[in-house]
Amino acid sequence: MSTTASEMYETTVGLEIHVELSTNSKMFCACPVDFGGDPNTRVCPVCLGMPGSLPVPNQMAIEYTMKIAAALHCDIARFHEFHRKNYFYPDMPKNYQISQYDHPIGTKGYVEVTGDFGTKRVGINRVHLEEDTGKSTHVGGSGRIADSDHSLVDFNRAGTPLVEIVSEPDITSAEEARAFVTELRAILESLDVSDVRMEEGSMRVDANISTRLTGAPEYGAKVEVKNMNSIRSVGRALEFEEKRQRKALDDGETLVQETRHFDEKTGTTSSLRTKEFAFDYRYFPEPDMVPFEPDQAWIERVRGSLPELPASKRARFAEIYGLSDKEIQTLTTTSATAGWFEEAVAAYGGEAKKISNWILADLYGLLNESGQELSDGKIAPAQLAALVKLVDDGAISGKQAKEVITVMFETGDDPAKVVEERGLKQVSDTGAIEVFVDEVIAENPDAVEKIREGKDGTLGFLVGQVMKKSRGQANPAMVNDLLRSKIN
Amino acid sequence: MSIDRKTVDHVARLARLDLSEEERTRMQGEMTAILTHAGKIQELDLDDLEPTSHAIPLRNHMRPDVAGRCLTQEEALANAPKAEDGRFWVPRIVEDSGE
């Protein structure tokens, strides 16, 4: 994309995020909320939409949604109610979805996001509560809906509490969209109201993206992008779509309002070729449930129950631990990770930076290989602290510690035990090292001569020889000092 | 207040009702009668009145978040015209205009 093109056009993105709440039971009935299991085993007359069954809202789901609204700086409604959204689709047994319409729980909030673009506020239009649908499997043909023979429906997921969060169209690039979803995910994670796993579908992101000439009064044709199953996909899909739309306009094409599907493999979007039409959902207040009028005390209680949110946590980490923005960003991705780090720092009692280095440089490499989170791993925070202390005390070298941490990662054993078992103790006993140093000096007269002539670089070679003799167990700093004093 | 034929067709389509010509004509009359009746309210000055969605003076009715018993798969599928692999069998899903 040329500079002129990027100045000529502006991109507008609005995001719609659905989050499944991790309550014990469903939104309007007592069926458990869970993943997996045999199809149609977590269903009852209410979530199957059987005649005569009556929905009763889940108090925890209402409170979780109020909590989300509060964390997103929304106004929390003093009056909210459920509506029926009417349409036909086989994964929705009642032929309407219970949702919220003109009286959602939260409105007019914002999320502050930071990135290479600076810091900006992305407005939150609304936060509302609804129920999830069932899952269809399309049988026959390629397995896609279009050429399938029939479909099979499992209603285990139907009725799971689902929060919809709609952003204002304040996002102007793929990078901002990615930053927004990352921050929103971190906020939701800190609230402990959802698993927020995009890969598993407990957090789903749809984007509306349009392109217009810079300064044009009207937005361009709105394209809805679906099927982005990770934060990375959100960025890739929107980058592709931004370029596609700009090129189309450059080529004199007219963009149309449509829904496009993101293909993870090719990194491209393609039109679903569905006709765009105005749905007529005939929303009307759900007659089976009475409205909500939370009093100020309830709202205040929810606001007061908010945990430390990611932004405050990052500020605190910068202030008390003196870490870089990048380190802080990684260590506060989830509250569990941040908690793990803080526990390790507390157990260590020394410089937080050292703990951070071990986590980011060593543990993360191991975790990435195994696809685990810090808090899922076998190493406890206090064990990492103990390992760093062993290095500080000179009991083992930094290099040996790297070997120890790999073993700890596999076994979950204490570092002292690993050191013992592997015979990794660093030799800091002058006498023992001296024997090796004397041998090396005797065996390498040429090298010794060079050092005496001032070619200091050769010292490293001799240090290496001593380390080899000690099978890596000599304290390198001591080896260095002894060699120097004996040669000169 | 009267309902035109187009509106009857639209509503029938939304409800997936396959109505005959005679039925459509009858519906047009009945729907017009219902709306005319409801239209009476429009004659009143209700500017200062909040819309009422529910007539009973009850608010914040909820249940605690406790999981309970479900149907078995067999029970769940008992009334299904057709089932396969523990799932409800439905005819090919045709994306339509949903208008």
Coordinates of C-alpha atoms in Angstrom, one line a residue:
Chain A
M1 CA 0.0 0.0 0.0
S2 CA 1.5 3.3 -1.0
T3 CA 1.7 6.2 1.3
T4 CA -0.7 8.2 -0.8
A5 CA -3.2 5.4 -0.6
S6 CA -3.0 5.1 3.1
E7 CA -3.6 8.9 3.5
M8 CA -6.3 8.8 0.9
Y9 CA -8.5 6.3 2.7
E10 CA -9.5 5.7 6.3
T11 CA -10.6 2.5 7.8
T12 CA -13.4 2.2 10.3
V13 CA -13.8 -0.9 12.4
G14 CA -16.4 -1.9 15.0
L15 CA -16.2 -5.1 16.9
E16 CA -18.9 -7.3 18.3
I17 CA -17.7 -9.8 20.9
H18 CA -19.6 -12.7 22.4
V19 CA -18.5 -14.2 25.6
E20 CA -19.8 -17.3 27.2
L21 CA -20.1 -16.9 31.0
S22 CA -18.6 -19.6 33.2
T23 CA -21.6 -20.0 35.5
N24 CA -22.5 -23.3 37.0
S25 CA -25.9 -23.5 35.3
K26 CA -27.4 -22.2 32.1
M27 CA -29.0 -18.7 31.7
F28 CA -32.7 -19.7 32.2
C29 CA -32.6 -23.3 33.5
A30 CA -30.5 -25.4 35.9
C31 CA -28.7 -27.5 33.2
P32 CA -25.0 -27.4 33.9
V33 CA -22.7 -25.3 31.8
D34 CA -19.7 -27.4 30.6
F35 CA -17.7 -28.4 27.5
G36 CA -17.8 -31.7 25.9
G37 CA -19.9 -34.7 27.0
D38 CA -22.4 -36.7 25.0
P39 CA -24.7 -34.7 22.8
N40 CA -28.1 -33.7 24.2
T41 CA -27.3 -34.7 27.8
R42 CA -27.2 -31.2 29.3
V43 CA -30.7 -30.3 28.2
C44 CA -34.1 -29.9 29.8
P45 CA -37.6 -28.7 28.7
V46 CA -36.6 -25.0 29.1
C47 CA -33.5 -25.0 26.9
L48 CA -35.2 -27.4 24.5
G49 CA -38.0 -24.8 24.1
M50 CA -40.7 -27.2 25.1
P51 CA -44.2 -25.8 25.4
G52 CA -45.2 -24.7 28.9
S53 CA -41.6 -24.5 30.2
L54 CA -40.7 -21.3 32.0
P55 CA -37.3 -19.6 32.0
V56 CA -36.0 -18.1 35.2
P57 CA -32.9 -15.9 35.0
N58 CA -29.6 -16.9 36.6
Q59 CA -28.6 -14.4 39.3
M60 CA -24.9 -15.1 38.8
A61 CA -25.2 -14.4 35.1
I62 CA -26.9 -11.1 35.8
E63 CA -24.2 -10.1 38.2
Y64 CA -21.3 -11.2 35.9
T65 CA -22.8 -9.0 33.2
M66 CA -23.1 -6.1 35.6
K67 CA -19.5 -6.7 36.6
I68 CA -18.4 -6.7 32.9
A69 CA -20.3 -3.5 32.3
A70 CA -18.7 -1.9 35.4
A71 CA -15.2 -3.0 34.3
L72 CA -15.8 -1.4 30.9
H73 CA -16.7 1.9 32.5
C74 CA -20.3 1.6 31.4
D75 CA -23.4 3.1 32.9
I76 CA -25.3 0.2 34.6
A77 CA -29.0 0.4 33.8
R78 CA -31.4 1.0 36.7
F79 CA -33.9 -0.8 34.4
H80 CA -33.2 -3.6 32.1
E81 CA -35.2 -6.5 30.7
F82 CA -35.2 -9.4 28.3
H83 CA -36.7 -9.4 24.8
R84 CA -37.5 -12.1 22.4
K85 CA -35.6 -11.9 19.1
N86 CA -37.6 -13.9 16.6
Y87 CA -36.1 -15.9 13.8
F88 CA -36.0 -19.4 12.6
Y89 CA -32.8 -21.5 12.8
P90 CA -32.6 -25.2 13.7
D91 CA -29.9 -24.6 16.4
M92 CA -32.4 -22.4 18.3
P93 CA -35.2 -24.6 19.5
K94 CA -37.7 -21.9 20.6
N95 CA -37.5 -20.1 17.2
Y96 CA -36.6 -17.0 19.2
Q97 CA -33.5 -16.1 21.2
I98 CA -34.0 -14.5 24.6
S99 CA -31.8 -11.4 24.4
Q100 CA -31.8 -7.7 25.4
Y101 CA -32.9 -5.0 23.1
D102 CA -33.6 -1.4 24.1
H103 CA -32.8 -1.8 27.7
P104 CA -29.4 -3.6 27.9
I105 CA -27.5 -3.9 31.2
G106 CA -24.6 -1.7 30.2
T107 CA -24.2 1.3 27.9
K108 CA -21.7 4.1 27.1
G109 CA -18.4 2.6 28.3
Y110 CA -14.9 2.5 27.0
V111 CA -11.7 0.5 26.9
E112 CA -8.4 2.2 26.9
V113 CA -5.9 0.6 24.5
T114 CA -2.2 1.2 24.0
G115 CA 0.1 0.2 21.2
D116 CA 2.5 1.6 18.6
F117 CA -0.4 3.9 17.6
G118 CA -0.3 5.5 21.1
T119 CA -3.1 5.3 23.6
K120 CA -6.7 5.7 22.7
R121 CA -10.2 5.1 24.1
V122 CA -12.4 2.8 22.2
G123 CA -16.1 3.4 23.1
I124 CA -18.4 0.6 24.2
N125 CA -21.8 1.0 22.8
R126 CA -23.5 -1.7 24.8
V127 CA -23.1 -4.8 27.0
H128 CA -26.1 -7.1 27.0
L129 CA -27.0 -10.6 28.1
E130 CA -28.6 -13.3 26.0
E131 CA -28.5 -17.1 25.6
D132 CA -26.2 -19.1 23.3
T133 CA -27.5 -21.4 20.6
G134 CA -27.0 -25.2 20.1
K135 CA -24.4 -26.6 17.7
S136 CA -25.2 -28.0 14.2
T137 CA -23.1 -30.6 12.4
H138 CA -23.7 -30.6 8.6
V139 CA -23.8 -34.0 7.1
G140 CA -23.0 -34.9 3.5
G141 CA -21.2 -33.0 0.7
S142 CA -18.1 -31.2 1.9
G143 CA -19.4 -30.9 5.4
R144 CA -20.3 -27.2 4.9
I145 CA -23.8 -26.0 5.1
A146 CA -24.3 -25.1 1.5
D147 CA -24.0 -28.6 0.0
S148 CA -24.9 -30.7 3.0
D149 CA -27.6 -33.3 2.9
H150 CA -29.0 -32.7 6.4
S151 CA -27.8 -31.4 9.7
L152 CA -27.6 -32.8 13.3
V153 CA -28.2 -30.6 16.3
D154 CA -26.8 -30.9 19.8
F155 CA -28.4 -28.5 22.3
N156 CA -25.9 -28.9 25.1
R157 CA -24.7 -25.4 24.5
A158 CA -28.2 -23.9 24.0
G159 CA -29.1 -21.6 26.8
T160 CA -25.5 -21.0 28.0
P161 CA -25.3 -17.4 29.3
L162 CA -23.8 -15.2 26.5
V163 CA -22.7 -11.6 26.9
E164 CA -22.5 -9.5 23.8
I165 CA -20.2 -6.5 23.9
V166 CA -20.5 -4.0 21.0
S167 CA -17.8 -1.4 20.4
E168 CA -18.3 1.9 18.8
P169 CA -16.7 2.2 15.3
D170 CA -13.7 4.0 16.9
I171 CA -11.1 1.5 15.7
T172 CA -9.1 2.7 12.6
S173 CA -6.6 -0.2 11.9
A174 CA -6.1 -3.9 12.3
E175 CA -3.4 -3.1 14.9
E176 CA -5.9 -1.2 17.1
A177 CA -8.5 -4.0 16.7
R178 CA -5.9 -6.5 17.9
A179 CA -4.9 -4.3 20.9
F180 CA -8.6 -3.8 21.7
V181 CA -9.4 -7.5 21.7
T182 CA -6.2 -8.3 23.7
E183 CA -7.1 -5.7 26.4
L184 CA -10.8 -6.7 26.5
R185 CA -9.8 -10.3 26.9
A186 CA -7.4 -9.4 29.7
I187 CA -10.2 -7.5 31.5
L188 CA -12.7 -10.3 31.1
E189 CA -10.1 -12.8 32.3
S190 CA -9.3 -10.7 35.4
L191 CA -13.0 -10.7 36.2
D192 CA -13.1 -14.5 36.3
V193 CA -16.4 -14.6 34.5
S194 CA -15.5 -16.5 31.4
D195 CA -12.8 -18.9 30.0
V196 CA -12.3 -16.3 27.2
R197 CA -10.8 -19.0 25.0
M198 CA -11.2 -17.9 21.4
E199 CA -10.0 -21.3 20.1
E200 CA -12.8 -23.1 22.0
G201 CA -15.4 -20.5 21.1
S202 CA -16.0 -19.2 24.6
M203 CA -15.0 -15.8 23.2
R204 CA -16.0 -15.0 19.6
V205 CA -15.2 -11.9 17.7
D206 CA -17.0 -10.5 14.6
A207 CA -15.8 -7.4 12.9
N208 CA -17.5 -4.7 10.8
I209 CA -15.0 -3.0 8.6
S210 CA -15.5 -0.2 6.0
T211 CA -13.3 2.1 4.0
R212 CA -14.0 5.6 2.9
L213 CA -12.1 8.5 1.4
T214 CA -10.5 10.4 4.3
G215 CA -12.9 13.0 5.6
A216 CA -15.9 11.7 3.7
P217 CA -19.1 12.3 5.6
E218 CA -20.5 8.8 5.2
Y219 CA -19.0 5.4 6.1
G220 CA -18.2 3.1 3.3
A221 CA -20.1 -0.2 2.7
K222 CA -20.0 -2.3 5.9
V223 CA -18.4 -5.7 5.5
E224 CA -18.8 -8.1 8.3
V225 CA -15.9 -10.5 8.8
K226 CA -16.5 -13.8 10.6
N227 CA -14.6 -16.9 11.7
M228 CA -11.6 -15.3 13.4
N229 CA -10.6 -17.9 16.0
S230 CA -7.7 -16.1 17.7
I231 CA -6.5 -12.6 18.4
R232 CA -3.8 -13.1 15.7
S233 CA -6.6 -14.0 13.2
V234 CA -8.4 -10.8 14.0
G235 CA -5.3 -8.9 13.1
R236 CA -4.6 -10.9 9.9
A237 CA -8.2 -10.9 8.7
L238 CA -8.6 -7.1 9.2
E239 CA -5.2 -6.4 7.6
F240 CA -6.2 -8.4 4.5
E241 CA -9.7 -6.8 4.4
E242 CA -8.3 -3.3 4.7
K243 CA -6.0 -3.9 1.8
R244 CA -8.6 -5.6 -0.3
Q245 CA -11.1 -2.7 0.2
R246 CA -8.5 -0.1 -0.6
K247 CA -7.4 -1.9 -3.7
A248 CA -11.0 -2.3 -4.8
L249 CA -11.7 1.4 -4.4
D250 CA -8.4 2.2 -6.3
D251 CA -9.6 0.0 -9.1
G252 CA -12.8 1.9 -9.3
E253 CA -15.0 -1.0 -7.9
T254 CA -18.0 -0.4 -5.7
L255 CA -17.8 -2.2 -2.4
V256 CA -21.0 -3.9 -1.3
Q257 CA -22.4 -4.7 2.2
E258 CA -21.7 -8.3 2.7
T259 CA -20.5 -11.0 5.1
R260 CA -17.1 -12.5 4.5
H261 CA -15.5 -15.6 6.0
F262 CA -11.8 -15.6 7.1
D263 CA -9.7 -18.5 6.0
E264 CA -7.0 -19.3 8.6
K265 CA -4.9 -21.2 6.0
T266 CA -4.8 -18.6 3.2
G267 CA -5.1 -15.5 5.4
T268 CA -7.8 -14.2 3.1
T269 CA -11.5 -13.4 3.4
S270 CA -14.1 -14.6 0.9
S271 CA -17.7 -13.6 0.4
L272 CA -20.3 -15.9 1.9
R273 CA -22.6 -14.8 -1.0
T274 CA -25.6 -14.5 1.2
K275 CA -28.1 -11.9 0.3
E276 CA -27.9 -8.9 2.6
F277 CA -31.3 -8.0 3.9
A278 CA -32.8 -6.2 6.8
F279 CA -33.8 -8.8 9.3
D280 CA -37.2 -8.4 10.9
Y281 CA -36.7 -9.8 14.3
R282 CA -39.9 -8.4 15.8
Y283 CA -38.4 -7.9 19.2
F284 CA -40.9 -7.7 22.0
P285 CA -40.5 -7.8 25.8
E286 CA -40.2 -11.4 27.1
P287 CA -43.6 -12.0 28.7
D288 CA -42.3 -14.9 30.8
M289 CA -39.8 -12.8 32.8
V290 CA -40.3 -9.6 34.8
P291 CA -37.9 -6.7 34.3
F292 CA -34.9 -5.8 36.5
E293 CA -34.6 -2.7 38.5
P294 CA -31.3 -3.0 40.4
D295 CA -31.1 -0.5 43.2
Q296 CA -28.1 1.7 43.8
A297 CA -26.8 -0.5 46.6
W298 CA -26.7 -3.5 44.2
I299 CA -24.9 -1.6 41.5
E300 CA -22.4 -0.2 44.1
R301 CA -21.8 -3.7 45.5
V302 CA -21.0 -5.0 42.0
R303 CA -18.7 -2.0 41.3
G304 CA -17.0 -2.6 44.7
S305 CA -16.4 -6.2 43.9
L306 CA -14.2 -5.5 40.9
P307 CA -10.7 -7.0 41.2
E308 CA -7.5 -5.1 40.2
L309 CA -8.0 -4.5 36.4
P310 CA -5.1 -5.1 34.0
A311 CA -4.4 -1.4 33.5
S312 CA -4.0 -0.8 37.2
K313 CA -1.9 -3.9 37.5
R314 CA 0.4 -2.8 34.7
A315 CA 0.8 0.6 36.4
R316 CA 1.6 -1.0 39.7
F317 CA 4.1 -3.5 38.1
A318 CA 5.9 -0.6 36.5
E319 CA 6.1 1.3 39.8
I320 CA 7.1 -1.4 42.2
Y321 CA 9.0 -3.8 40.1
G322 CA 10.7 -1.5 37.6
L323 CA 10.1 -3.7 34.6
S324 CA 9.9 -2.7 31.0
D325 CA 6.5 -2.2 29.2
K326 CA 7.1 -5.3 27.2
E327 CA 7.9 -7.5 30.2
I328 CA 4.9 -6.1 32.0
Q329 CA 2.7 -6.8 29.0
T330 CA 3.7 -10.4 29.0
L331 CA 3.6 -11.0 32.7
T332 CA 0.1 -9.5 33.0
T333 CA -1.5 -11.3 30.0
T334 CA -3.6 -13.3 32.5
S335 CA -4.1 -12.7 36.2
A336 CA -2.9 -16.2 36.9
T337 CA 0.4 -15.4 35.3
A338 CA 0.7 -12.1 37.1
G339 CA -0.2 -13.8 40.4
W340 CA 2.4 -16.5 39.8
F341 CA 5.1 -13.9 39.1
E342 CA 4.2 -11.9 42.2
E343 CA 4.4 -15.0 44.4
A344 CA 7.8 -15.9 43.0
V345 CA 9.0 -12.4 43.7
A346 CA 7.7 -12.5 47.2
A347 CA 9.4 -15.8 47.9
Y348 CA 12.6 -14.6 46.3
G349 CA 12.8 -11.3 48.2
G350 CA 15.4 -9.9 45.8
E351 CA 15.3 -8.1 42.5
A352 CA 12.0 -8.7 40.7
K353 CA 13.8 -8.3 37.4
K354 CA 15.7 -11.5 37.9
I355 CA 12.5 -13.5 38.4
S356 CA 11.1 -11.8 35.3
N357 CA 14.2 -12.8 33.3
W358 CA 13.9 -16.4 34.3
I359 CA 10.2 -16.5 33.4
L360 CA 10.5 -14.7 30.1
A361 CA 13.8 -16.1 28.9
D362 CA 13.6 -19.7 30.1
L363 CA 10.2 -20.8 31.4
Y364 CA 8.3 -19.3 28.5
G365 CA 10.4 -21.2 26.0
L366 CA 9.5 -24.4 27.8
L367 CA 5.9 -23.5 28.2
N368 CA 5.5 -22.5 24.6
E369 CA 6.8 -25.9 23.5
S370 CA 4.3 -27.7 25.7
G371 CA 1.5 -25.2 25.1
Q372 CA 1.0 -24.6 28.8
E373 CA 0.3 -21.5 30.8
L374 CA 2.8 -20.5 33.6
S375 CA 0.2 -21.4 36.3
D376 CA -0.5 -24.8 34.7
G377 CA 3.2 -25.8 34.8
K378 CA 4.8 -28.1 37.4
I379 CA 7.1 -25.5 38.7
A380 CA 5.8 -23.6 41.8
P381 CA 6.7 -19.9 42.2
A382 CA 8.7 -20.6 45.4
Q383 CA 10.7 -23.2 43.5
L384 CA 11.8 -20.7 40.9
A385 CA 12.7 -18.3 43.7
A386 CA 14.8 -21.1 45.3
L387 CA 16.6 -21.8 42.0
V388 CA 17.5 -18.1 41.5
K389 CA 18.8 -18.0 45.1
L390 CA 21.1 -21.0 44.4
V391 CA 22.6 -19.0 41.5
D392 CA 22.9 -15.9 43.7
D393 CA 24.7 -17.9 46.4
G394 CA 27.1 -19.4 43.8
A395 CA 26.0 -22.9 44.6
I396 CA 25.3 -23.5 40.9
S397 CA 26.3 -21.5 37.8
G398 CA 23.7 -19.8 35.5
K399 CA 24.4 -22.4 32.9
Q400 CA 23.7 -25.2 35.3
A401 CA 20.6 -23.5 36.5
K402 CA 19.2 -23.6 33.0
E403 CA 19.7 -27.4 33.0
V404 CA 18.1 -27.6 36.4
I405 CA 15.0 -25.6 35.3
T406 CA 14.5 -27.9 32.4
V407 CA 14.4 -30.9 34.8
M408 CA 12.2 -29.0 37.2
F409 CA 9.8 -28.3 34.4
E410 CA 9.6 -32.0 33.6
T411 CA 9.4 -33.3 37.2
G412 CA 8.3 -30.5 39.4
D413 CA 11.1 -31.4 41.8
D414 CA 12.7 -28.8 44.1
P415 CA 15.9 -27.3 42.6
A416 CA 18.0 -28.5 45.5
K417 CA 16.9 -32.1 44.8
V418 CA 17.7 -31.8 41.1
V419 CA 21.1 -30.3 41.8
E420 CA 21.8 -33.1 44.2
E421 CA 20.6 -35.9 41.9
R422 CA 22.5 -34.6 38.9
G423 CA 25.7 -33.9 40.8
L424 CA 25.5 -30.3 39.5
K425 CA 27.0 -28.6 42.5
Q426 CA 29.2 -25.8 41.4
V427 CA 32.7 -26.2 42.7
S428 CA 33.7 -23.1 44.6
D429 CA 36.4 -24.7 46.6
T430 CA 39.7 -23.0 45.7
G431 CA 41.8 -26.1 46.3
A432 CA 39.8 -28.3 44.0
I433 CA 39.8 -25.7 41.2
E434 CA 43.4 -25.0 41.7
V435 CA 44.3 -28.6 40.8
F436 CA 42.5 -28.2 37.4
V437 CA 44.0 -24.8 36.8
D438 CA 47.5 -26.0 37.4
E439 CA 47.0 -29.0 35.1
V440 CA 45.7 -26.7 32.3
I441 CA 48.5 -24.3 32.7
A442 CA 51.0 -27.2 32.4
E443 CA 49.3 -28.6 29.4
N444 CA 49.1 -25.4 27.4
P445 CA 52.4 -23.5 27.5
D446 CA 51.8 -21.8 24.2
A447 CA 48.5 -20.3 25.3
V448 CA 50.0 -19.2 28.6
E449 CA 52.8 -17.5 26.8
K450 CA 50.3 -15.6 24.6
I451 CA 48.5 -14.3 27.6
R452 CA 51.7 -13.1 29.2
E453 CA 52.3 -11.2 25.9
G454 CA 49.0 -9.5 26.5
K455 CA 46.7 -11.5 24.3
D456 CA 43.9 -11.6 26.8
G457 CA 41.5 -13.2 24.4
T458 CA 43.3 -16.5 24.9
L459 CA 42.2 -16.6 28.6
G460 CA 38.8 -17.7 27.6
F461 CA 40.2 -20.8 25.9
L462 CA 42.0 -21.8 29.2
V463 CA 38.8 -21.1 31.2
G464 CA 37.0 -23.5 28.9
Q465 CA 39.7 -26.1 29.4
V466 CA 39.3 -25.9 33.2
M467 CA 35.5 -26.0 33.0
K468 CA 35.8 -29.1 30.8
K469 CA 38.1 -30.8 33.4
S470 CA 35.6 -29.9 36.2
R471 CA 32.8 -31.2 34.0
G472 CA 31.2 -27.8 34.1
Q473 CA 31.1 -27.7 37.8
A474 CA 33.8 -25.1 38.6
N475 CA 32.7 -21.6 39.4
P476 CA 33.7 -19.8 36.2
A477 CA 34.4 -16.5 38.0
M478 CA 36.9 -18.2 40.3
V479 CA 38.5 -20.1 37.5
N480 CA 39.1 -16.8 35.8
D481 CA 40.6 -15.2 38.8
L482 CA 42.9 -18.2 39.6
L483 CA 44.2 -18.4 36.0
R484 CA 45.0 -14.7 36.0
S485 CA 46.8 -14.7 39.2
K486 CA 48.8 -17.8 38.4
I487 CA 49.8 -16.7 34.9
N488 CA 50.7 -13.2 35.7
Chain B
M1 CA -56.4 1.3 10.8
S2 CA -56.2 -1.3 8.1
I3 CA -53.8 -4.0 7.1
D4 CA -52.9 -4.3 3.5
R5 CA -52.4 -7.6 1.7
K6 CA -48.7 -7.1 1.5
T7 CA -48.4 -7.0 5.3
V8 CA -50.4 -10.2 5.6
D9 CA -48.1 -11.9 3.2
H10 CA -45.1 -10.6 5.1
V11 CA -46.3 -11.7 8.5
A12 CA -47.3 -15.2 7.1
R13 CA -43.8 -15.5 5.6
L14 CA -42.2 -14.5 9.0
A15 CA -44.2 -17.1 10.8
R16 CA -43.6 -19.7 8.0
L17 CA -47.3 -20.1 7.5
D18 CA -48.5 -21.4 4.2
L19 CA -51.9 -19.7 3.9
S20 CA -54.4 -20.1 1.1
E21 CA -55.9 -17.2 -0.6
E22 CA -59.1 -17.4 1.4
E23 CA -57.1 -17.6 4.7
R24 CA -55.1 -14.5 3.7
T25 CA -58.3 -12.6 3.0
R26 CA -59.8 -13.7 6.4
M27 CA -56.5 -12.8 8.2
Q28 CA -56.5 -9.4 6.6
G29 CA -59.9 -8.7 8.1
E30 CA -59.0 -10.2 11.5
M31 CA -55.7 -8.4 11.8
T32 CA -57.3 -5.1 10.9
A33 CA -60.0 -5.7 13.5
I34 CA -57.3 -6.4 16.2
L35 CA -55.3 -3.3 15.3
T36 CA -58.3 -1.1 15.2
H37 CA -59.2 -2.3 18.7
A38 CA -55.7 -1.6 20.0
G39 CA -55.7 1.6 18.1
K40 CA -58.3 2.9 20.5
I41 CA -55.6 3.4 23.0
Q42 CA -53.8 5.8 20.6
E43 CA -56.7 8.2 21.0
L44 CA -55.7 8.8 24.6
D45 CA -53.1 11.4 25.7
L46 CA -50.4 9.1 27.2
D47 CA -47.4 11.3 26.8
D48 CA -46.5 11.2 30.5
L49 CA -46.9 7.5 30.8
E50 CA -44.0 5.1 30.8
P51 CA -44.6 2.1 28.5
T52 CA -45.6 -0.9 30.5
S53 CA -44.1 -4.2 29.4
H54 CA -45.4 -6.2 32.3
A55 CA -48.5 -5.8 34.3
I56 CA -47.4 -7.4 37.6
P57 CA -45.5 -5.4 40.2
L58 CA -42.7 -7.8 40.5
R59 CA -39.0 -7.1 39.8
N60 CA -35.6 -8.8 39.9
H61 CA -37.0 -12.4 39.9
M62 CA -34.0 -14.7 39.7
R63 CA -32.8 -18.1 40.7
P64 CA -29.5 -19.0 42.4
D65 CA -26.8 -20.4 40.1
V66 CA -27.1 -24.0 41.0
A67 CA -26.9 -26.8 38.5
G68 CA -29.7 -29.4 38.7
R69 CA -30.9 -32.5 36.9
C70 CA -31.2 -32.7 33.1
L71 CA -33.1 -35.0 30.8
T72 CA -31.3 -38.1 29.5
Q73 CA -30.3 -38.2 25.9
E74 CA -33.1 -40.7 25.3
E75 CA -35.7 -38.5 27.0
A76 CA -34.5 -35.4 25.1
L77 CA -34.8 -37.1 21.8
A78 CA -38.0 -39.0 22.6
N79 CA -40.3 -36.6 20.6
A80 CA -37.8 -36.0 17.8
P81 CA -39.3 -37.1 14.4
K82 CA -35.8 -38.3 13.6
A83 CA -32.5 -38.5 15.4
E84 CA -28.9 -39.7 14.6
D85 CA -25.8 -40.1 16.7
G86 CA -27.6 -38.7 19.8
R87 CA -28.5 -35.5 17.9
F88 CA -31.7 -34.1 16.4
W89 CA -31.9 -34.7 12.7
V90 CA -33.0 -31.7 10.7
P91 CA -33.5 -31.2 7.0
R92 CA -30.8 -29.4 5.0
I93 CA -30.6 -25.8 6.3
V94 CA -31.4 -23.3 3.6
E95 CA -30.1 -19.8 4.3
D96 CA -33.0 -17.7 3.3
S97 CA -33.9 -14.0 3.2
G98 CA -35.5 -14.2 6.7
E99 CA -37.4 -11.0 5.7

